[in-house]
Tab-separated table of C-alpha atoms and ligand atoms in Angstrom:
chain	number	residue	atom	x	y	z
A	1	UNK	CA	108.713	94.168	73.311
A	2	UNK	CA	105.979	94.307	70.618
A	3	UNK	CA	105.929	91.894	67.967
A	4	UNK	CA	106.228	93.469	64.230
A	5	UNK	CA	102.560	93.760	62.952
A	6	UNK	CA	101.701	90.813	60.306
A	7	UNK	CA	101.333	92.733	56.902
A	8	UNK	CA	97.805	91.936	54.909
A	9	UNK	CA	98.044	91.668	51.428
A	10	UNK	CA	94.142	91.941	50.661
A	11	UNK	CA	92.739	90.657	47.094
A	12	UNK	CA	89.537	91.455	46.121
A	13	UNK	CA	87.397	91.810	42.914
A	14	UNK	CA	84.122	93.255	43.841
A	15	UNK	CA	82.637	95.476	46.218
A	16	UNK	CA	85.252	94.573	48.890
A	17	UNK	CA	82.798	94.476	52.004
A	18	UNK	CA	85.076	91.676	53.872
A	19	UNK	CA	88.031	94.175	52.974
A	20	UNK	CA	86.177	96.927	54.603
A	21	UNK	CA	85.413	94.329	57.602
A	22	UNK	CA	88.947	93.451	57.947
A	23	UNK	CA	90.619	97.318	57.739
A	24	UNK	CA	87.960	98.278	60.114
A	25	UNK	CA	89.404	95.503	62.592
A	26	UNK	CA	92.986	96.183	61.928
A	27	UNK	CA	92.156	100.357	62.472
A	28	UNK	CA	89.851	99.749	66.076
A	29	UNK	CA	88.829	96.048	66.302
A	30	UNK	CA	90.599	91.979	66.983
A	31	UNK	CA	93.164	92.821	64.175
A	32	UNK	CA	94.190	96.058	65.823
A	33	UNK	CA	98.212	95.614	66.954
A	34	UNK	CA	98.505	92.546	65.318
A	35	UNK	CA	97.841	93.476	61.730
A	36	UNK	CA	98.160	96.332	59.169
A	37	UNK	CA	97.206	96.246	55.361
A	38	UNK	CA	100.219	96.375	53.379
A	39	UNK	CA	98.300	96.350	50.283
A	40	UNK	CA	94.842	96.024	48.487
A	41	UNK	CA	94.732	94.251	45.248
A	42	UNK	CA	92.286	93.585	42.795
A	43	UNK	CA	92.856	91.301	38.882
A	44	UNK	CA	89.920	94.408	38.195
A	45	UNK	CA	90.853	98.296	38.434
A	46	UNK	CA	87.256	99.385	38.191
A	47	UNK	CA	86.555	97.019	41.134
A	48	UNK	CA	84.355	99.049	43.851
A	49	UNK	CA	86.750	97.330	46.717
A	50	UNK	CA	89.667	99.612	45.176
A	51	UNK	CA	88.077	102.945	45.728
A	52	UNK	CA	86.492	102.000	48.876
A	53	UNK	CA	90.132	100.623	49.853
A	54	UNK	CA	91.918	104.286	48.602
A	55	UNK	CA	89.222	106.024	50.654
A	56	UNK	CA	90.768	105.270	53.649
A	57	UNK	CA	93.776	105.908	52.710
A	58	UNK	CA	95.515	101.933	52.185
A	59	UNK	CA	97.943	101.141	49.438
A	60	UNK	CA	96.071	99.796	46.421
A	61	UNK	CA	97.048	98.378	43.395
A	62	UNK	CA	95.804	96.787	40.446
A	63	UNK	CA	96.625	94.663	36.912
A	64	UNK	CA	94.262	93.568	34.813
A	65	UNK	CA	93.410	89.762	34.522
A	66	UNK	CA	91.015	90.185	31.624
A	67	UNK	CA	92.201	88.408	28.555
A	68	UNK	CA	95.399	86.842	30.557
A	69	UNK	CA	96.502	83.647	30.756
A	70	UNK	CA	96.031	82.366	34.076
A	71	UNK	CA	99.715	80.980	34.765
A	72	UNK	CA	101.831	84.059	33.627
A	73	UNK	CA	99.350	86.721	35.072
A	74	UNK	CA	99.168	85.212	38.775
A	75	UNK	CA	103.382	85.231	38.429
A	76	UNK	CA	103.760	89.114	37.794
A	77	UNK	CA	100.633	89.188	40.908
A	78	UNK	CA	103.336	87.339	42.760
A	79	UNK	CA	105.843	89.882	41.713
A	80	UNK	CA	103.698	92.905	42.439
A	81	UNK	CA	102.267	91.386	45.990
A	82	UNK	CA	105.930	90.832	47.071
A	83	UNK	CA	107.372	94.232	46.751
A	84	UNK	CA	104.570	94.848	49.814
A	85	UNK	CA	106.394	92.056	51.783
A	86	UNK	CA	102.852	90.096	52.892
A	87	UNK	CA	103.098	87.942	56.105
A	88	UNK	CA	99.215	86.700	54.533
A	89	UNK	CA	97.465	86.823	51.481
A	90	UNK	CA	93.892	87.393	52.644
A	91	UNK	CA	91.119	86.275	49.753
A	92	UNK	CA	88.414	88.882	50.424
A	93	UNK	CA	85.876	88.146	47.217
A	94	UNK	CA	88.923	87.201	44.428
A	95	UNK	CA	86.968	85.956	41.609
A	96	UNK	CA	90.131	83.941	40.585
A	97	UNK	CA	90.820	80.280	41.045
A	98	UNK	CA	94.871	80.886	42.086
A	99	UNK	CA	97.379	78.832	39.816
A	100	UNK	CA	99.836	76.347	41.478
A	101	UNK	CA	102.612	78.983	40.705
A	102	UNK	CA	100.868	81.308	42.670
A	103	UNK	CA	100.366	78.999	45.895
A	104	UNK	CA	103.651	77.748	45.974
A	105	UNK	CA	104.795	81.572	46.350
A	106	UNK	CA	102.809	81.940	49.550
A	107	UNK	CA	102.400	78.136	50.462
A	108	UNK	CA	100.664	78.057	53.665
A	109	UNK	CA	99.965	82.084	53.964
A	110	UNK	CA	96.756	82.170	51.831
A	111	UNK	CA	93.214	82.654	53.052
A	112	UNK	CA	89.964	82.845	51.758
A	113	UNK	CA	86.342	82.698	53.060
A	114	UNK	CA	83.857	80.648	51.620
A	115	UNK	CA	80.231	81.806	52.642
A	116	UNK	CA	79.268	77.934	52.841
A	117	UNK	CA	81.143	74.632	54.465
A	118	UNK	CA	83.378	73.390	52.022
A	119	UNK	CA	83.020	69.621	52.944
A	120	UNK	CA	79.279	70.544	50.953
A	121	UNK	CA	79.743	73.308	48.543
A	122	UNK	CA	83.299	74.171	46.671
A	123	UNK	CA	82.987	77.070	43.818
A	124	UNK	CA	81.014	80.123	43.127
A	125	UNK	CA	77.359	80.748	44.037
A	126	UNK	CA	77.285	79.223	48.108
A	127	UNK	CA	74.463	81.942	48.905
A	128	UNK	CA	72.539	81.069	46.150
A	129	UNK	CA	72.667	77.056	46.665
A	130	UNK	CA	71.986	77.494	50.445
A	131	UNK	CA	68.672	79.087	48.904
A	132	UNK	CA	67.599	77.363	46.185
A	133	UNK	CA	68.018	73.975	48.640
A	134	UNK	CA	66.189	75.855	51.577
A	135	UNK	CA	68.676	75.037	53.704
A	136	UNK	CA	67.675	75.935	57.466
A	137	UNK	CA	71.857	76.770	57.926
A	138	UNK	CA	75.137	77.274	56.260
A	139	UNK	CA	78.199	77.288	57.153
A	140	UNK	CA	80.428	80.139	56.661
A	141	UNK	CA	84.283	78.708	56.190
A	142	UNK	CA	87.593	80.396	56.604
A	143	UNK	CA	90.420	78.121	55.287
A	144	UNK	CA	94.101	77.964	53.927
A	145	UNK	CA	94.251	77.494	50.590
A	146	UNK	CA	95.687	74.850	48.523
A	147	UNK	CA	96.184	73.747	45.168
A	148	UNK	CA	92.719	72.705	44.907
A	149	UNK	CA	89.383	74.847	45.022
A	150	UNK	CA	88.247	75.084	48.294
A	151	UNK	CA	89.658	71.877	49.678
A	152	UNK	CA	92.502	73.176	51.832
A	153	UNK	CA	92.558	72.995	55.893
A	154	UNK	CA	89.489	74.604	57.708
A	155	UNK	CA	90.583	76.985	60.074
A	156	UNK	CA	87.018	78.116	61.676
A	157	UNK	CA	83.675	77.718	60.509
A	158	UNK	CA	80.367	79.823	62.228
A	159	UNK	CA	76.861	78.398	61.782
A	160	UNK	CA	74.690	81.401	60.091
A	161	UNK	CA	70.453	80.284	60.684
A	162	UNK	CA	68.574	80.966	57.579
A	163	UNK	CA	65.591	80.010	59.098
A	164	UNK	CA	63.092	82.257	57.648
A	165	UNK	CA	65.058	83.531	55.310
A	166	UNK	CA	62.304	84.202	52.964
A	167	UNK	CA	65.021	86.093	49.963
A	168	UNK	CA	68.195	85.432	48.522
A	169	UNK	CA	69.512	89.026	49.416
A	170	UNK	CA	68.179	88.253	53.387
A	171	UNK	CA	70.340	84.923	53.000
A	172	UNK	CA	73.241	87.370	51.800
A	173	UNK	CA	72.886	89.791	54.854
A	174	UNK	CA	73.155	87.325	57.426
A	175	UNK	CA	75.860	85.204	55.865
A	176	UNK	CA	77.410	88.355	55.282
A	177	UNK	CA	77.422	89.403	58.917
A	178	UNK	CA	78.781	86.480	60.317
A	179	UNK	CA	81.740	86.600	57.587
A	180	UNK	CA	82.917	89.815	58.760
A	181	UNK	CA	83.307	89.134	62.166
A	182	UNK	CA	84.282	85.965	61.597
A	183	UNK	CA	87.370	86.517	59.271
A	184	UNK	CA	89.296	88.844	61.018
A	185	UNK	CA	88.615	87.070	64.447
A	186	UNK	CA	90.148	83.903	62.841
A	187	UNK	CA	93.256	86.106	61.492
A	188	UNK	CA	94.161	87.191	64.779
A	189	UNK	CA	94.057	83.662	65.841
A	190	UNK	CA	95.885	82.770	63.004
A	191	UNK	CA	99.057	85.578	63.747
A	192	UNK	CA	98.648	84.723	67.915
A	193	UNK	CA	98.883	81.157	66.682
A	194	UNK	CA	95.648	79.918	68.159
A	195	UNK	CA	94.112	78.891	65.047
A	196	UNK	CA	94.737	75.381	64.317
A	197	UNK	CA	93.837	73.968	60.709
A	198	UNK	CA	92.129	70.937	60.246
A	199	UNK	CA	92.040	69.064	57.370
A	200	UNK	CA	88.665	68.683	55.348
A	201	UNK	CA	87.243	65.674	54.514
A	202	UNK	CA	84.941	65.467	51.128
A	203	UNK	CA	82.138	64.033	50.591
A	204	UNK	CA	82.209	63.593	47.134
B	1	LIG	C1	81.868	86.933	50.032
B	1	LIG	O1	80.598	86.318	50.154
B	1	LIG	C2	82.975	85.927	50.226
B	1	LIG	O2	82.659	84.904	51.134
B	1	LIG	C3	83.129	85.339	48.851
B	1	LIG	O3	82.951	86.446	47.985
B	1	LIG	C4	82.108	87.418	48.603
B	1	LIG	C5	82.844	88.724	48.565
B	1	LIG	O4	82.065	89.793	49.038
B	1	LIG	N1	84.384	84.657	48.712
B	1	LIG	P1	82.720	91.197	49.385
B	1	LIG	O5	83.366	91.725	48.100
B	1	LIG	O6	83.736	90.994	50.471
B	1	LIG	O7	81.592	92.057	49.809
């Protein structure tokens, strides 16, 4: 018997290349009969991720964040996400730090990617601090998210070498790379339940 296929609720805000990434591996790749996406989302209609996202044909939708308090916006997101009946909220490039409300709707079911290790760098910008510090490696990180920003249990991380990376957009390319084979290999470990979250520790 086959098991129902987990449903993706995808939320971008940007160009949506890790959305691409993941579709591509639920329509030929690791996601493929384990996954579908039940729904794109974006806090930005114009966002590029949308279009590219109604190109191939997935459900999109959209409400505006601009000008919103944070609290009463992410509840009618909640609202609007669960008429699509998401086994996972995926983070694919959400330029939103996710109210409590909002995680305690899908405690446990919410994923981002960080394009740095999150035991060194929490926040915006990773690419840009791995290269302003010269860093010889980073760390991409996919974890479950929690109340806090970027603090909740790892569930993979893949060194990316920047050695020689003479250019911030170079540094992008191969971070960028590794993040979209890495995030929809650790979903399907995640739905076969091979993925096992471990709890970060801070250094700060
Ligand atoms: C990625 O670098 C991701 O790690 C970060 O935001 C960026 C989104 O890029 N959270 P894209 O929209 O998926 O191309």
């Amino acid at each position: 018997m086959h098991k129902p296929l987990a449903r993706l609720a995808i939320l971008l805000s940007g160009r949506g290349s890790n959305m691409l990434a993941l579709a591509e591996a639920v329509r030929a790749g690791v996601l493929h009969g384990l996954a579908e996406v039940a729904v794109v989302f974006s806090n930005d209609p114009a966002a590029l991720g949308l279009d590219a996202a109604a190109a191939l044909g997935l459900p999109t939708a959209s409400l505006p964040s601009k000008g919103r308090k944070r609290e009463s916006f992410d509840l009618e997101v909640v609202d609007i996400l669960r008429e699509y009946r998401p086994n996972y909220v995926v983070l694919a490039g959400y330029m939103r730090v996710l109210s409590p409300a909002f995680v305690r709707a899908f405690a446990g079911r919410i994923i981002n990617i960080h394009p740095a290790d999150t035991h060194q760098h929490q926040g915006l910008h990773a690419y840009e601090w791995a290269f302003d510090n010269r860093l010889s490696e980073t760390k991409i990180t996919v974890h479950l998210v929690d109340e806090g920003l970027d603090t909740g249990p790892i569930l993979a991380q893949e060194v990316v070498n920047l050695i020689g990376a003479d250019t911030l957009a170079e540094v992008q390319r191969r971070g960028l790379a590794v993040e979209h084979t890495l995030y929809a290999e650790t979903l399907a470990n995640l739905i076969t339940g091979a993925a096992i979250p471990t709890l970060p520790t801070h250094n700060s």
